[in-house]
Amino acid sequence: MADSELRLEQMVARLRERGHRITAQRRAILEVLARSVGHPSAEQVFRIVSTEFPKTSLATVYKTVTALKEAGEVLELEFSQDSNRYDGNQPYPHPHVLCVTCHQIVDLDLTKLGDMADEVTGQTGFRILTHRLDFYGLCPKCQE
Amino acid sequence: MADSELRLEQMVARLRERGHRITAQRRAILEVLARSVGHPSAEQVFRIVSTEFPKTSLATVYKTVTALKEAGEVLELEFSQDSNRYDGNQPYPHPHVLCVTCHQIVDLDLTKLGDMADEVTGQTGFRILTHRLDFYGLCPKCQE
DNA sequence: CTTCATGCAAAACATTTGCAGCTGG
DNA sequence: CCAGCTGCAAATGTTTTGCATGAAG
């Protein structure tokens, strides 16, 4: 996983240049997010980090995630019922598919998305900053 | 607003056929959602309905919204920090622009969206049930 | 050393649930 | 009538905050 190691070092560098300190468990949190397998929730990050640092608290995970959000180094997918999910591997907006049964999240690479922002600006006068495109459905396994 | 009256009667009919009763305050809730000016939150619906029925509770709004969701008669836009917003006027998924400053929500009509679901199925094998496409930005007024 | 990070517990939210009494059909 | 609706209050679950202690740089 050389990719996620590179990504980890990018995240560390960005936090440092913003005046943040890198502690051992903070680095562990970043590691999980840099990998972002399955787009983990804060709780899931917490559980993984806990195996290595048993005294870590959920609050620390949230505080680190907040710092990363401010640095633009993690993408947060908000949900109101379920908890939020995080992607530190691709921290810019990109489309996802979510399985409504097993809650897995898969990245997408859609071609037709490019000029939509321009279409929106032309239609509304909004200056578009970001966006969110999620599809909801049944993954191959959960279709039976 | 003959449109929203028609919409209101549709919602009433759908709830009735699903075995729900129509009380006075429930009808008032439906009225606000049928109009859906500004895509109100549960709290906002509650406040509007409260002027006519001062003893209404927020729980009743949520229970009615839940019934409507199950009937597919309201679209729920989920947020984790801010509260959810509801559209009873167009209860099927459609794109929105959200102003990050004044929190207004505007409907969009994008042409290029059609065949995206097919592209997703081809790419992942998911059976797509619904989707969500939201743009975030600054509305003309909030750009100064 | 000084400032920031940590971990705990408590607070802050939006939303849901339990329940006794009310009411639509 | 009686199943479903109401309003209240309490519970839930996620995220945030306050604060004393500890460690990074």
Tab-separated table of C-alpha atoms (C1' of nucleotides) in Angstrom:
chain	number	residue	atom	x	y	z
A	1	MET	CA	0.000	0.000	0.000
A	2	ALA	CA	2.538	2.615	-1.048
A	3	ASP	CA	-0.326	4.852	-2.206
A	4	SER	CA	-1.871	5.263	1.213
A	5	GLU	CA	1.544	5.792	2.805
A	6	LEU	CA	2.173	8.652	0.423
A	7	ARG	CA	-1.261	9.994	1.209
A	8	LEU	CA	-0.530	9.727	4.932
A	9	GLU	CA	2.612	11.808	4.589
A	10	GLN	CA	0.669	14.449	2.654
A	11	MET	CA	-1.861	14.665	5.461
A	12	VAL	CA	0.841	14.901	8.105
A	13	ALA	CA	2.588	17.663	6.171
A	14	ARG	CA	-0.602	19.675	5.710
A	15	LEU	CA	-1.477	19.465	9.406
A	16	ARG	CA	2.027	20.474	10.430
A	17	GLU	CA	2.067	23.463	8.119
A	18	ARG	CA	-1.197	24.558	9.722
A	19	GLY	CA	0.411	24.502	13.158
A	20	HIS	CA	-0.889	21.144	14.364
A	21	ARG	CA	1.191	18.639	16.262
A	22	ILE	CA	1.508	15.032	15.255
A	23	THR	CA	1.074	12.668	18.168
A	24	ALA	CA	1.273	8.905	17.970
A	25	GLN	CA	-2.475	8.319	18.072
A	26	ARG	CA	-3.158	11.199	15.734
A	27	ARG	CA	-0.870	9.545	13.243
A	28	ALA	CA	-2.772	6.301	13.758
A	29	ILE	CA	-6.052	8.089	13.011
A	30	LEU	CA	-4.590	9.598	9.872
A	31	GLU	CA	-3.376	6.188	8.790
A	32	VAL	CA	-6.864	4.723	8.930
A	33	LEU	CA	-8.311	7.696	7.072
A	34	ALA	CA	-5.552	7.688	4.454
A	35	ARG	CA	-6.464	4.110	3.705
A	36	SER	CA	-10.204	4.780	4.097
A	37	VAL	CA	-11.183	1.198	3.357
A	38	GLY	CA	-14.973	1.167	3.254
A	39	HIS	CA	-15.266	4.864	4.123
A	40	PRO	CA	-15.222	4.390	7.908
A	41	SER	CA	-17.317	6.228	10.478
A	42	ALA	CA	-15.704	8.019	13.429
A	43	GLU	CA	-16.702	5.069	15.597
A	44	GLN	CA	-15.004	2.607	13.252
A	45	VAL	CA	-11.836	4.704	13.143
A	46	PHE	CA	-11.959	4.823	16.917
A	47	ARG	CA	-12.246	1.049	17.233
A	48	ILE	CA	-9.347	0.387	14.875
A	49	VAL	CA	-7.099	2.926	16.582
A	50	SER	CA	-8.103	1.544	19.989
A	51	THR	CA	-6.472	-1.796	19.274
A	52	GLU	CA	-3.117	-0.019	19.133
A	53	PHE	CA	-3.876	2.786	21.599
A	54	PRO	CA	-6.429	1.428	24.081
A	55	LYS	CA	-6.890	4.723	25.913
A	56	THR	CA	-7.829	6.760	22.835
A	57	SER	CA	-11.166	8.505	23.063
A	58	LEU	CA	-13.811	9.138	20.438
A	59	ALA	CA	-13.493	12.857	21.105
A	60	THR	CA	-9.906	12.758	19.906
A	61	VAL	CA	-10.994	11.140	16.663
A	62	TYR	CA	-13.554	13.881	16.137
A	63	LYS	CA	-11.078	16.608	16.955
A	64	THR	CA	-8.565	15.229	14.484
A	65	VAL	CA	-11.234	14.870	11.823
A	66	THR	CA	-12.230	18.495	12.395
A	67	ALA	CA	-8.647	19.629	11.867
A	68	LEU	CA	-8.482	17.587	8.679
A	69	LYS	CA	-11.748	19.012	7.402
A	70	GLU	CA	-10.477	22.541	7.950
A	71	ALA	CA	-7.354	21.624	6.009
A	72	GLY	CA	-9.474	20.130	3.221
A	73	GLU	CA	-7.775	16.787	3.727
A	74	VAL	CA	-10.790	14.607	4.359
A	75	LEU	CA	-14.176	14.285	2.695
A	76	GLU	CA	-17.108	13.997	5.066
A	77	LEU	CA	-20.290	12.291	3.951
A	78	GLU	CA	-23.074	13.440	6.233
A	79	PHE	CA	-26.062	11.369	7.265
A	80	SER	CA	-28.678	12.197	9.793
A	81	GLN	CA	-29.695	8.748	10.957
A	82	ASP	CA	-26.485	6.831	10.426
A	83	SER	CA	-23.239	8.414	11.480
A	84	ASN	CA	-20.993	10.349	9.123
A	85	ARG	CA	-18.477	8.536	6.974
A	86	TYR	CA	-15.003	9.732	6.036
A	87	ASP	CA	-12.718	9.468	3.050
A	88	GLY	CA	-9.178	10.699	3.557
A	89	ASN	CA	-7.911	8.972	0.466
A	90	GLN	CA	-9.824	11.130	-2.011
A	91	PRO	CA	-10.611	14.270	-0.001
A	92	TYR	CA	-12.374	16.061	-2.869
A	93	PRO	CA	-16.031	15.546	-3.791
A	94	HIS	CA	-16.686	12.496	-5.903
A	95	PRO	CA	-19.703	10.261	-6.451
A	96	HIS	CA	-20.490	7.168	-4.380
A	97	VAL	CA	-22.898	4.251	-4.387
A	98	LEU	CA	-24.257	3.201	-1.013
A	99	CYS	CA	-25.826	-0.182	-0.330
A	100	VAL	CA	-29.006	0.407	1.650
A	101	THR	CA	-28.725	-3.051	3.224
A	102	CYS	CA	-25.089	-3.629	4.173
A	103	HIS	CA	-24.113	0.076	4.221
A	104	GLN	CA	-20.979	-0.417	2.181
A	105	ILE	CA	-19.846	2.586	0.173
A	106	VAL	CA	-18.108	2.307	-3.190
A	107	ASP	CA	-16.386	5.086	-5.127
A	108	LEU	CA	-17.513	5.914	-8.632
A	109	ASP	CA	-15.910	7.537	-11.611
A	110	LEU	CA	-18.615	9.154	-13.688
A	111	THR	CA	-17.812	10.839	-16.954
A	112	LYS	CA	-20.910	12.961	-17.435
A	113	LEU	CA	-20.406	15.029	-14.309
A	114	GLY	CA	-17.952	17.570	-15.672
A	115	ASP	CA	-19.963	20.496	-16.931
A	116	MET	CA	-22.891	20.175	-14.533
A	117	ALA	CA	-21.539	22.870	-12.221
A	118	ASP	CA	-21.523	25.310	-15.113
A	119	GLU	CA	-25.088	24.375	-15.920
A	120	VAL	CA	-26.052	25.118	-12.313
A	121	THR	CA	-24.365	28.513	-12.330
A	122	GLY	CA	-26.055	29.437	-15.571
A	123	GLN	CA	-29.417	28.436	-14.179
A	124	THR	CA	-29.236	29.996	-10.722
A	125	GLY	CA	-26.366	32.473	-10.455
A	126	PHE	CA	-24.900	30.492	-7.546
A	127	ARG	CA	-21.133	30.310	-7.283
A	128	ILE	CA	-20.633	26.572	-6.799
A	129	LEU	CA	-18.097	25.556	-4.156
A	130	THR	CA	-18.654	21.849	-3.858
A	131	HIS	CA	-21.216	19.152	-4.480
A	132	ARG	CA	-22.359	15.736	-3.464
A	133	LEU	CA	-23.629	12.923	-5.661
A	134	ASP	CA	-24.665	9.680	-4.011
A	135	PHE	CA	-26.573	6.773	-5.436
A	136	TYR	CA	-28.475	4.418	-3.153
A	137	GLY	CA	-29.220	0.843	-4.080
A	138	LEU	CA	-28.507	-2.820	-3.554
A	139	CYS	CA	-25.017	-4.155	-4.032
A	140	PRO	CA	-24.600	-7.410	-5.981
A	141	LYS	CA	-24.429	-9.530	-2.794
A	142	CYS	CA	-27.489	-7.968	-1.162
A	143	GLN	CA	-29.578	-8.573	-4.286
A	144	GLU	CA	-29.364	-12.287	-3.193
B	1	MET	CA	-51.654	28.171	-5.559
B	2	ALA	CA	-53.974	25.609	-7.141
B	3	ASP	CA	-50.934	23.372	-7.695
B	4	SER	CA	-50.171	22.875	-4.045
B	5	GLU	CA	-53.837	22.280	-3.240
B	6	LEU	CA	-53.907	19.485	-5.776
B	7	ARG	CA	-50.726	18.135	-4.306
B	8	LEU	CA	-52.242	18.294	-0.826
B	9	GLU	CA	-55.222	16.202	-1.902
B	10	GLN	CA	-52.878	13.637	-3.445
B	11	MET	CA	-51.016	13.341	-0.172
B	12	VAL	CA	-54.227	13.017	1.819
B	13	ALA	CA	-55.506	10.322	-0.531
B	14	ARG	CA	-52.264	8.336	-0.357
B	15	LEU	CA	-52.213	8.417	3.432
B	16	ARG	CA	-55.853	7.381	3.641
B	17	GLU	CA	-55.352	4.449	1.279
B	18	ARG	CA	-52.520	3.315	3.519
B	19	GLY	CA	-54.862	3.259	6.525
B	20	HIS	CA	-53.863	6.569	8.076
B	21	ARG	CA	-56.336	9.024	9.554
B	22	ILE	CA	-56.420	12.682	8.643
B	23	THR	CA	-56.643	14.941	11.661
B	24	ALA	CA	-56.832	18.705	11.533
B	25	GLN	CA	-53.208	19.303	12.481
B	26	ARG	CA	-52.002	16.496	10.265
B	27	ARG	CA	-53.716	18.216	7.359
B	28	ALA	CA	-52.002	21.451	8.365
B	29	ILE	CA	-48.621	19.688	8.304
B	30	LEU	CA	-49.356	18.274	4.873
B	31	GLU	CA	-50.333	21.728	3.646
B	32	VAL	CA	-46.970	23.180	4.588
B	33	LEU	CA	-45.128	20.261	3.009
B	34	ALA	CA	-47.241	20.343	-0.148
B	35	ARG	CA	-46.230	23.945	-0.558
B	36	SER	CA	-42.634	23.259	0.599
B	37	VAL	CA	-41.568	26.868	0.190
B	38	GLY	CA	-37.839	26.885	0.930
B	39	HIS	CA	-37.730	23.161	1.734
B	40	PRO	CA	-38.569	23.545	5.425
B	41	SER	CA	-37.078	21.635	8.337
B	42	ALA	CA	-39.275	19.744	10.811
B	43	GLU	CA	-38.806	22.623	13.235
B	44	GLN	CA	-39.973	25.159	10.648
B	45	VAL	CA	-43.027	23.068	9.794
B	46	PHE	CA	-43.729	22.832	13.501
B	47	ARG	CA	-43.536	26.594	13.969
B	48	ILE	CA	-45.864	27.327	11.066
B	49	VAL	CA	-48.408	24.740	12.169
B	50	SER	CA	-48.159	26.017	15.752
B	51	THR	CA	-49.644	29.384	14.794
B	52	GLU	CA	-52.861	27.595	13.889
B	53	PHE	CA	-52.635	24.729	16.391
B	54	PRO	CA	-50.679	26.024	19.387
B	55	LYS	CA	-50.627	22.690	21.173
B	56	THR	CA	-49.030	20.732	18.323
B	57	SER	CA	-45.800	18.986	19.214
B	58	LEU	CA	-42.654	18.430	17.218
B	59	ALA	CA	-43.099	14.690	17.695
B	60	THR	CA	-46.330	14.823	15.737
B	61	VAL	CA	-44.568	16.538	12.859
B	62	TYR	CA	-41.927	13.824	12.841
B	63	LYS	CA	-44.522	11.054	12.997
B	64	THR	CA	-46.438	12.517	10.073
B	65	VAL	CA	-43.252	12.953	8.073
B	66	THR	CA	-42.384	9.315	8.752
B	67	ALA	CA	-45.756	8.187	7.410
B	68	LEU	CA	-45.224	10.326	4.331
B	69	LYS	CA	-41.758	8.935	3.772
B	70	GLU	CA	-43.097	5.388	3.914
B	71	ALA	CA	-45.727	6.360	1.363
B	72	GLY	CA	-43.073	7.949	-0.858
B	73	GLU	CA	-44.864	11.275	-0.625
B	74	VAL	CA	-42.072	13.421	0.715
B	75	LEU	CA	-38.404	13.788	-0.160
B	76	GLU	CA	-36.069	14.014	2.804
B	77	LEU	CA	-32.735	15.786	2.460
B	78	GLU	CA	-30.510	14.550	5.251
B	79	PHE	CA	-27.891	16.583	7.030
B	80	SER	CA	-26.025	15.698	10.176
B	81	GLN	CA	-25.183	19.111	11.576
B	82	ASP	CA	-28.155	21.067	10.326
B	83	SER	CA	-31.543	19.432	10.572
B	84	ASN	CA	-33.196	17.576	7.717
B	85	ARG	CA	-35.182	19.443	5.102
B	86	TYR	CA	-38.353	18.263	3.407
B	87	ASP	CA	-39.925	18.602	-0.006
B	88	GLY	CA	-43.498	17.385	-0.322
B	89	ASN	CA	-44.056	19.178	-3.571
B	90	GLN	CA	-41.636	17.097	-5.622
B	91	PRO	CA	-41.265	13.894	-3.575
B	92	TYR	CA	-38.940	12.177	-6.044
B	93	PRO	CA	-35.166	12.689	-6.108
B	94	HIS	CA	-34.067	15.809	-7.924
B	95	PRO	CA	-31.000	18.028	-7.707
B	96	HIS	CA	-30.710	21.063	-5.442
B	97	VAL	CA	-28.368	23.980	-4.836
B	98	LEU	CA	-27.826	24.964	-1.218
B	99	CYS	CA	-26.468	28.326	-0.139
B	100	VAL	CA	-23.824	27.719	2.512
B	101	THR	CA	-24.469	31.138	4.042
B	102	CYS	CA	-28.230	31.723	4.145
B	103	HIS	CA	-29.166	28.024	3.906
B	104	GLN	CA	-31.767	28.528	1.201
B	105	ILE	CA	-32.390	25.567	-1.077
B	106	VAL	CA	-33.314	25.909	-4.740
B	107	ASP	CA	-34.562	23.174	-7.062
B	108	LEU	CA	-32.649	22.395	-10.221
B	109	ASP	CA	-33.508	20.829	-13.531
B	110	LEU	CA	-30.395	19.239	-14.951
B	111	THR	CA	-30.413	17.621	-18.340
B	112	LYS	CA	-27.284	15.480	-18.136
B	113	LEU	CA	-28.504	13.372	-15.237
B	114	GLY	CA	-30.587	10.840	-17.165
B	115	ASP	CA	-28.292	7.987	-18.015
B	116	MET	CA	-26.014	8.256	-14.991
B	117	ALA	CA	-27.845	5.518	-13.113
B	118	ASP	CA	-27.197	3.122	-15.991
B	119	GLU	CA	-23.542	4.078	-15.941
B	120	VAL	CA	-23.430	3.260	-12.222
B	121	THR	CA	-25.065	-0.135	-12.678
B	122	GLY	CA	-22.674	-0.992	-15.483
B	123	GLN	CA	-19.733	-0.010	-13.327
B	124	THR	CA	-20.682	-1.655	-10.029
B	125	GLY	CA	-23.551	-4.123	-10.477
B	126	PHE	CA	-25.653	-2.204	-7.945
B	127	ARG	CA	-29.371	-2.016	-8.563
B	128	ILE	CA	-29.986	1.720	-8.127
B	129	LEU	CA	-33.054	2.696	-6.140
B	130	THR	CA	-32.577	6.394	-5.657
B	131	HIS	CA	-29.949	9.093	-5.612
B	132	ARG	CA	-29.035	12.465	-4.288
B	133	LEU	CA	-27.343	15.330	-6.091
B	134	ASP	CA	-26.730	18.532	-4.162
B	135	PHE	CA	-24.546	21.480	-5.057
B	136	TYR	CA	-23.223	23.797	-2.361
B	137	GLY	CA	-22.299	27.371	-3.008
B	138	LEU	CA	-23.131	31.042	-2.599
B	139	CYS	CA	-26.433	32.390	-3.857
B	140	PRO	CA	-26.392	35.681	-5.801
B	141	LYS	CA	-27.306	37.737	-2.693
B	142	CYS	CA	-24.692	36.154	-0.435
B	143	GLN	CA	-21.945	36.808	-2.995
B	144	GLU	CA	-22.476	40.507	-1.933
C	1	DC	C1'	8.673	25.939	28.709
C	2	DT	C1'	4.607	27.021	26.391
C	3	DT	C1'	1.118	25.690	23.675
C	4	DC	C1'	-1.499	22.343	21.877
C	5	DA	C1'	-3.465	17.478	22.304
C	6	DT	C1'	-5.576	14.155	25.219
C	7	DG	C1'	-9.306	11.695	27.699
C	8	DC	C1'	-12.988	11.884	30.483
C	9	DA	C1'	-17.538	13.388	31.442
C	10	DA	C1'	-21.121	16.362	30.577
C	11	DA	C1'	-23.664	19.145	27.191
C	12	DA	C1'	-25.917	19.925	22.890
C	13	DC	C1'	-28.439	18.652	19.127
C	14	DA	C1'	-32.024	16.357	16.124
C	15	DT	C1'	-34.862	12.566	16.123
C	16	DT	C1'	-37.402	8.631	18.215
C	17	DT	C1'	-40.087	6.233	21.552
C	18	DG	C1'	-43.439	5.100	25.460
C	19	DC	C1'	-47.571	5.938	27.160
C	20	DA	C1'	-52.193	7.625	28.848
C	21	DG	C1'	-55.875	9.983	26.951
C	22	DC	C1'	-58.328	11.752	22.915
C	23	DT	C1'	-60.763	11.227	18.380
C	24	DG	C1'	-61.562	9.998	13.518
C	25	DG	C1'	-64.173	6.936	10.645
D	1	DC	C1'	-66.463	1.690	19.569
D	2	DC	C1'	-61.483	0.978	18.912
D	3	DA	C1'	-57.285	1.434	16.246
D	4	DG	C1'	-54.638	5.110	15.313
D	5	DC	C1'	-53.264	9.953	16.622
D	6	DT	C1'	-51.813	13.369	20.012
D	7	DG	C1'	-48.758	15.770	23.311
D	8	DC	C1'	-45.698	15.356	26.796
D	9	DA	C1'	-41.452	13.785	28.621
D	10	DA	C1'	-37.882	10.748	28.621
D	11	DA	C1'	-34.599	8.068	25.828
D	12	DT	C1'	-31.402	7.644	21.953
D	13	DG	C1'	-27.345	8.308	19.210
D	14	DT	C1'	-24.007	11.286	17.216
D	15	DT	C1'	-21.106	15.035	17.659
D	16	DT	C1'	-19.276	18.875	20.514
D	17	DT	C1'	-17.371	21.157	24.505
D	18	DG	C1'	-14.963	22.182	29.090
D	19	DC	C1'	-11.334	21.239	31.729
D	20	DA	C1'	-7.306	19.320	34.186
D	21	DT	C1'	-3.357	16.676	32.884
D	22	DG	C1'	0.316	15.334	29.729
D	23	DA	C1'	3.438	15.629	25.918
D	24	DA	C1'	5.252	17.857	21.356
D	25	DG	C1'	8.384	20.925	19.493
